[in-house]
XYZ file of C-alpha atoms in Angstrom:
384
model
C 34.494 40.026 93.599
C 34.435 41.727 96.919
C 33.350 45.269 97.663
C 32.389 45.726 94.160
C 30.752 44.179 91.217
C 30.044 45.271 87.533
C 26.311 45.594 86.661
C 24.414 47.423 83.741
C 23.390 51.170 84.232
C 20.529 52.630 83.699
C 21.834 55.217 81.110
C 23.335 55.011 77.325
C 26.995 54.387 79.903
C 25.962 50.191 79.720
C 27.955 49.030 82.249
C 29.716 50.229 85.712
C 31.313 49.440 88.790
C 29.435 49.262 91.578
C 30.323 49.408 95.310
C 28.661 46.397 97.772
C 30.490 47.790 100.470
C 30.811 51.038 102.587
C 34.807 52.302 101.302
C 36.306 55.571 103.244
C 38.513 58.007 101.924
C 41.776 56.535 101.407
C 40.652 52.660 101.001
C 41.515 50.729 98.373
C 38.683 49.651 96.281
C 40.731 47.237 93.601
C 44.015 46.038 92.280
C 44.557 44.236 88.693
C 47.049 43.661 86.406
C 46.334 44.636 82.714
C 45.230 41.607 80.251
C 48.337 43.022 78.249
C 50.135 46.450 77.932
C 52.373 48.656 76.201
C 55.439 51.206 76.509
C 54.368 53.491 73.750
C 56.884 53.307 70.356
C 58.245 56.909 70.908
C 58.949 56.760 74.564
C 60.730 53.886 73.852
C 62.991 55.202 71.008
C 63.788 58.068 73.421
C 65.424 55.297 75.309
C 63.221 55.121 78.119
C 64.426 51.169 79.299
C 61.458 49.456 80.309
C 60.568 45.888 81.141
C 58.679 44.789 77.921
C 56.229 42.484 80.173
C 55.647 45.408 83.550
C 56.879 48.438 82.127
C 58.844 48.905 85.101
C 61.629 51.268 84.710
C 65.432 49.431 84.599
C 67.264 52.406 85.292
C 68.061 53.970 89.270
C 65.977 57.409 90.291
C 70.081 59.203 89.435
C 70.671 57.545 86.303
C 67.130 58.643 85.162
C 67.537 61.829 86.066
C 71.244 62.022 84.754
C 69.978 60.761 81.261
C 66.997 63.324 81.525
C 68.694 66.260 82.070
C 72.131 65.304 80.456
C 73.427 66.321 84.074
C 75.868 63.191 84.356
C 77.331 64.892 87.838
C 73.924 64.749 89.375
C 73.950 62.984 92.757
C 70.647 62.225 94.760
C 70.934 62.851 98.643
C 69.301 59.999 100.264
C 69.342 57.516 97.261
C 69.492 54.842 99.564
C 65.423 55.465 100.407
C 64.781 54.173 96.801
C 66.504 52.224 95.061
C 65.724 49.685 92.192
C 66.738 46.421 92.256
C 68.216 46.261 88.422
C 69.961 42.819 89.449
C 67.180 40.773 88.697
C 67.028 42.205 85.109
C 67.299 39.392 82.757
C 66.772 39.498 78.526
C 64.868 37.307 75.778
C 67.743 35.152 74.382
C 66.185 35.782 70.758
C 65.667 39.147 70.626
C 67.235 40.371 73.458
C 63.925 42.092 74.868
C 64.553 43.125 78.886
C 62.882 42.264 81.470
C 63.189 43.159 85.155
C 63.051 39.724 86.417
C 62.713 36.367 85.340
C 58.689 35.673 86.052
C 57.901 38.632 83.868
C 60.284 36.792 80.845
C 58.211 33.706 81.493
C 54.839 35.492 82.008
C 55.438 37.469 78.255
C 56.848 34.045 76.474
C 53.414 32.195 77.354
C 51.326 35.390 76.686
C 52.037 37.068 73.822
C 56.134 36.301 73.575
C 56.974 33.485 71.672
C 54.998 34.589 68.175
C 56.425 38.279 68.326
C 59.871 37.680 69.211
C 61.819 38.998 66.518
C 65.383 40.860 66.043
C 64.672 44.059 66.701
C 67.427 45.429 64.017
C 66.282 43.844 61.072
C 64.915 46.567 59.711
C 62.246 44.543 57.199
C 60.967 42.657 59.977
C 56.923 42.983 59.858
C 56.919 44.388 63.550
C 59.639 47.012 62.869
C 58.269 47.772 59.733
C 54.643 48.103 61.419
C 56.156 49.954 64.127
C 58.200 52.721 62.011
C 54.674 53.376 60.193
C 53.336 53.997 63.721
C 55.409 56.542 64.992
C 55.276 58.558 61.556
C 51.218 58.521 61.852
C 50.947 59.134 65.729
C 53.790 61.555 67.097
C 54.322 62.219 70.927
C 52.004 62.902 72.655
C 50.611 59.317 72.142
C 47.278 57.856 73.348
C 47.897 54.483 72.708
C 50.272 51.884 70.589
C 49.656 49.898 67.905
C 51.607 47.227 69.632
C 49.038 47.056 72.245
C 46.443 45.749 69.664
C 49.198 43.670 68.624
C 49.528 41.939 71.699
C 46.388 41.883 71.904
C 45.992 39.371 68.811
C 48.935 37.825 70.118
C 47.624 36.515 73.374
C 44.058 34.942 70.960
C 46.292 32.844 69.037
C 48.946 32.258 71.456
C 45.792 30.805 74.286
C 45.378 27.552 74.841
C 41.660 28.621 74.058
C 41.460 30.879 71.757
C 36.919 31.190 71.674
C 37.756 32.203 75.405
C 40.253 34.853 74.553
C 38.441 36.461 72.158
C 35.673 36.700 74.181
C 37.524 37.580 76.868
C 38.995 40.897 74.683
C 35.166 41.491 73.877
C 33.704 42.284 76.995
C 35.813 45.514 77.015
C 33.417 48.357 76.117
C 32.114 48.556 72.564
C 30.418 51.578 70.666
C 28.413 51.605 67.473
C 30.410 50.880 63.910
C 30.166 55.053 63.287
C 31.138 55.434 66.371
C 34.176 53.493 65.893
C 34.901 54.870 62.713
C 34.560 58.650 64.201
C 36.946 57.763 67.151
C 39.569 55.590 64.784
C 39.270 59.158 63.323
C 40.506 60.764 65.902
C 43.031 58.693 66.778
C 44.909 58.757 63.085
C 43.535 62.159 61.794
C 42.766 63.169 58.255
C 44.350 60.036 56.753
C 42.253 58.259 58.680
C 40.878 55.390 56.304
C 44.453 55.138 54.475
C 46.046 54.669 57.231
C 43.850 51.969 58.411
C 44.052 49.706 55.700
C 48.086 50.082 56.110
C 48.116 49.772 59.950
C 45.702 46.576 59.463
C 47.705 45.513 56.233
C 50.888 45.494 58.135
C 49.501 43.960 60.995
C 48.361 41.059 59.254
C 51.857 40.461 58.606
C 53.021 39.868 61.865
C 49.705 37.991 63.562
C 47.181 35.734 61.362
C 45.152 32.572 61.126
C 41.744 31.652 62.283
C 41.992 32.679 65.285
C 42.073 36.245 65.043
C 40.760 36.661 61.269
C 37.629 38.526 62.795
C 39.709 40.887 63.967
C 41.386 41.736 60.684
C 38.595 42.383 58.444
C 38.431 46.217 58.234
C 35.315 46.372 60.277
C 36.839 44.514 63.000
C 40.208 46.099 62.842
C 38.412 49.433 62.968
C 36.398 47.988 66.282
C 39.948 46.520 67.524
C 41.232 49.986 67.054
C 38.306 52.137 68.891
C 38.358 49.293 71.568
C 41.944 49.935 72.487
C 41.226 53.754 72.144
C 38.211 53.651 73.961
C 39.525 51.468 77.301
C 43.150 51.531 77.015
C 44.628 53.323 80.486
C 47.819 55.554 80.224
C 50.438 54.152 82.444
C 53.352 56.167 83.585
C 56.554 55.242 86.298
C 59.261 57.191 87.440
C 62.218 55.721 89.523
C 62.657 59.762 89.905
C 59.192 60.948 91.035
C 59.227 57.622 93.600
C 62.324 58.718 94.867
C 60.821 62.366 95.431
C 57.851 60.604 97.055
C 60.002 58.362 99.328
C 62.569 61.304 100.606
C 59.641 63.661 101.391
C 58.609 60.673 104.355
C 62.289 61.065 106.098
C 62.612 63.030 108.938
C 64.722 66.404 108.580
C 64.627 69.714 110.145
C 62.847 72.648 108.658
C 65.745 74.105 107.193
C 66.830 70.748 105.230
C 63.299 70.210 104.046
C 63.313 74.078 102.560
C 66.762 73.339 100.588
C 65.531 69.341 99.091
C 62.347 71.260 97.970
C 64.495 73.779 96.154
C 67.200 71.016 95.223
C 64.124 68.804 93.578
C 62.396 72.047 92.092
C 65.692 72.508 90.285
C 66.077 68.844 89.351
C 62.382 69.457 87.457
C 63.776 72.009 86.053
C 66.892 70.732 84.446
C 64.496 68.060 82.985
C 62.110 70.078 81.541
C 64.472 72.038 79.680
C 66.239 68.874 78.547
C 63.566 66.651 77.898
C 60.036 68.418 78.309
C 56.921 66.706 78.752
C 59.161 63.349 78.173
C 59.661 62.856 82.378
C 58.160 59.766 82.723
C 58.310 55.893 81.168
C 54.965 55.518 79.229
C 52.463 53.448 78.078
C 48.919 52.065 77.820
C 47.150 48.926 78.912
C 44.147 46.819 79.404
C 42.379 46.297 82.474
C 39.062 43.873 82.175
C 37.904 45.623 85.777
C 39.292 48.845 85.846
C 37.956 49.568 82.659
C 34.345 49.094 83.650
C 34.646 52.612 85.474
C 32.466 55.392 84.238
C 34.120 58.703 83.741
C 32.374 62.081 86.414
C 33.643 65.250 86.519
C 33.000 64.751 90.053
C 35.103 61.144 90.711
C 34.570 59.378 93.849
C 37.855 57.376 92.916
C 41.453 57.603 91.140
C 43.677 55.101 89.854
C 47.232 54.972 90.141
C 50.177 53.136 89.908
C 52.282 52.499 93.527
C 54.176 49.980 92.485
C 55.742 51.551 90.189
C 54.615 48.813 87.387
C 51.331 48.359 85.276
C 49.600 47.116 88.343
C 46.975 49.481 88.933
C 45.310 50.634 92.210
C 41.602 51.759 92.290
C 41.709 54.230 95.536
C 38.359 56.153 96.982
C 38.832 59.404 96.638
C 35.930 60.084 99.091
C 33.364 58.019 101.120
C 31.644 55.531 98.937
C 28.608 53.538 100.047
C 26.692 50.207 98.985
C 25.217 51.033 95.674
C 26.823 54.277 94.403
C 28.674 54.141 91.199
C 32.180 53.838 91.605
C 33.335 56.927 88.596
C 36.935 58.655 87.749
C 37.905 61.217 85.587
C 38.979 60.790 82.467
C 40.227 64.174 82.483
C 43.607 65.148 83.879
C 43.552 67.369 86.634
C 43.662 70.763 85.165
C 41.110 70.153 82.324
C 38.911 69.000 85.179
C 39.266 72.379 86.932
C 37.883 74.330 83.680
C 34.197 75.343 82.830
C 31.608 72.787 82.329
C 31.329 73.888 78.228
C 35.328 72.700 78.374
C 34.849 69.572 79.959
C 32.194 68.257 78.158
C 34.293 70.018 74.654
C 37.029 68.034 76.039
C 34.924 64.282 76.616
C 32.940 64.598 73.388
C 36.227 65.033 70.888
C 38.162 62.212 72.902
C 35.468 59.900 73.921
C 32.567 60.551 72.361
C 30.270 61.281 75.193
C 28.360 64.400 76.566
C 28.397 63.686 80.358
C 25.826 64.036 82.307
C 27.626 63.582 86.121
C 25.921 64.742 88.939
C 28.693 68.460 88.585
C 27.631 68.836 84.821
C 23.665 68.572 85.245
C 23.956 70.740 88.655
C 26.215 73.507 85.809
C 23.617 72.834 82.972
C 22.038 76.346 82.772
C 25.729 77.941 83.156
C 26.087 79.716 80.076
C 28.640 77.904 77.081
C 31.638 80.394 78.051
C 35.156 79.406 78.689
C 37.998 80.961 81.005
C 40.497 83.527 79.627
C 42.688 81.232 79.027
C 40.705 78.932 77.381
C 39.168 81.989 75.327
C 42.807 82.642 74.123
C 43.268 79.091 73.260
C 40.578 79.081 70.715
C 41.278 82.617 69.427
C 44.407 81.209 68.532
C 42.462 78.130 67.035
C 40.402 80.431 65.369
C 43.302 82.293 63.805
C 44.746 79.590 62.370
């Protein structure tokens, strides 16, 4: 691996990624392609078309925003800066799953593919019925998708070597049984050990054999589970926010920058009243590499997704030198803007962990108060 490498910490963390080289602001640290990923089941059934291999979106930046705002006489001014290529877009001749080209059919057939193909409107199919249980446990917002673990088991019986691939899904950061159990939690909520035994009932159904039996014992569906919860990265795309992206790089005067800002501040608009926090394709996946990165509430680095596909990039966010940790938030941006008492309020209930980043030590001795808006948030927690 160059410029990095993964080695043991010296706290409760276990592993990181460290840097072996100087990186600037700017550089690009990594790039990886998830071991398998996910659109999540209720961005899906909002008919969010997807590939089912790269979740890249098969719709143009207009019809996206047509469909999101119900606009249909919505026309983009420079369209012709972005533009998907939905020609290449091919389907499974089973099930009729899309894809946006032909490698990503092939690369989903040989990975996980050709044991969950199934038709998609046979309603007592084990995957539909696994997936309708889903989305009635785990409304929008989701985290993750039981389809991920799926594929997951998928791609161990579906390997040529299936000792490797199981090993291979191992090294992805493990906690203790209870702290499985208290994350599983989390994930499902109060029904938390019924719906376990259904989710890993159910799933049974649709994967089994030697192979993956580990895996569906209810210890090690519970570890499957936290696993997945625990490492899985949210993925989003937009053919609309990569069009905004590629028309603020053309050349205009002053006056025909000030009306696209306002034209694409009303486009927002239109969507969010239409569609609310539903703006982008969604999903999870599983990155052996990027997953090794330690969360600060200080992050050196930031992933993100230029290609509009699962491929991730790992980007310094600042200058990184031989040695130093390589961290990013877990945190979107504006929980990572609150008080330290938030944060770590925040990191404990999602991921278990009281962080101790070079920020959080240096606001130890602040006292455990919260903004005014976060007071009102838990006064109306309280209330309830």
């Amino acid at each position: 691996m160059e410029g990095f490498e993964i080695r043991l910490t010296s706290s409760k963390k276990g592993k990181g990624l460290f840097a072996t080289q100087k990186f600037d602001q700017g550089d690009v640290i990594l790039e990886e392609d998830p071991l398998v990923s996910c659109q999540f089941a209720w961005n899906a059934a909002y008919r969010y078309l997807a590939c089912d291999y790269c979740m890249k979106p098969l719709e143009t930046p207009e019809q996206n925003v047509r469909r999101l705002s119900c606009k249909p006489d919505i026309v983009l001014p420079h369209s012709d800066r972005f533009e998907l290529n939905l020609e290449s877009i091919t389907s499974c001749d089973q099930c009729g799953a899309l894809y946006c080209s032909e490698g990503c059919r092939q690369k989903a057939y040989v990975i996980y593919h050709r044991i969950l193909c199934h038709n998609p409107s046979d309603a007592q199919h084990p995957i539909v019925v696994l997936m309708e249980t889903w989305k009635q446990m785990h409304y929008p917002p989701e985290t993750t998708s039981i389809m991920l673990l799926v594929r997951i088991l998928a791609y161990i019986q579906q390997s040529s070597d299936p000792s490797a691939a199981r090993a291979k899904v191992k090294q992805f950061c493990h906690r203790t049984e209870n702290e499985d159990a208290e994350l599983v939690h989390k994930l499902l909520g109060e029904q938390f050990t019924h719906q376990m035994n259904t989710l890993r009932e159910l799933t049974s159904h649709v994967v089994s054999g030697d192979e993956v039996q580990e895996f569906l014992t209810p210890e090690g569906f519970c570890t499957l589970m936290a696993l997945v919860g625990t490492n899985g990265q949210g993925i989003g795309t937009s053919p609309l926010a990569m069009w905004v992206n590629s028309v603020l790089e053309v050349t205009m005067s002053d006056d025909e920058r000030q009306q696209l800002d306002l034209f694409i501040d009303k486009l927002y608009q239109y969507v969010e009243e239409e569609s609310g926090s539903f703006l982008n394709t969604e999903g999870s996946g599983l990155f052996q590499l990027q997953s090794s990165c330690n969360h600060s509430c200080a992050p050196n680095a930031e992933s993100t997704f230029p290609y509009g596909n699962h491929r991730v990039q790992l980007k310094a966010l600042k200058p990184i030198m031989p040695g130093e940790e390589i961290c990013i938030s877990y945190l979107d941006e504006c929980t990572l803007q609150r008080s330290r008492h938030s944060r770590q309020k925040e990191l404990a209930q999602n991921y278990l962990f009281v962080c101790w980043c070079e920020r959080c030590s240096s606001q130890a001795s602040e006292p455990d108060c919260t903004s005014e808006e976060e007071m009102s948030d838990e006064d109306i927690d309280a209330d309830d």
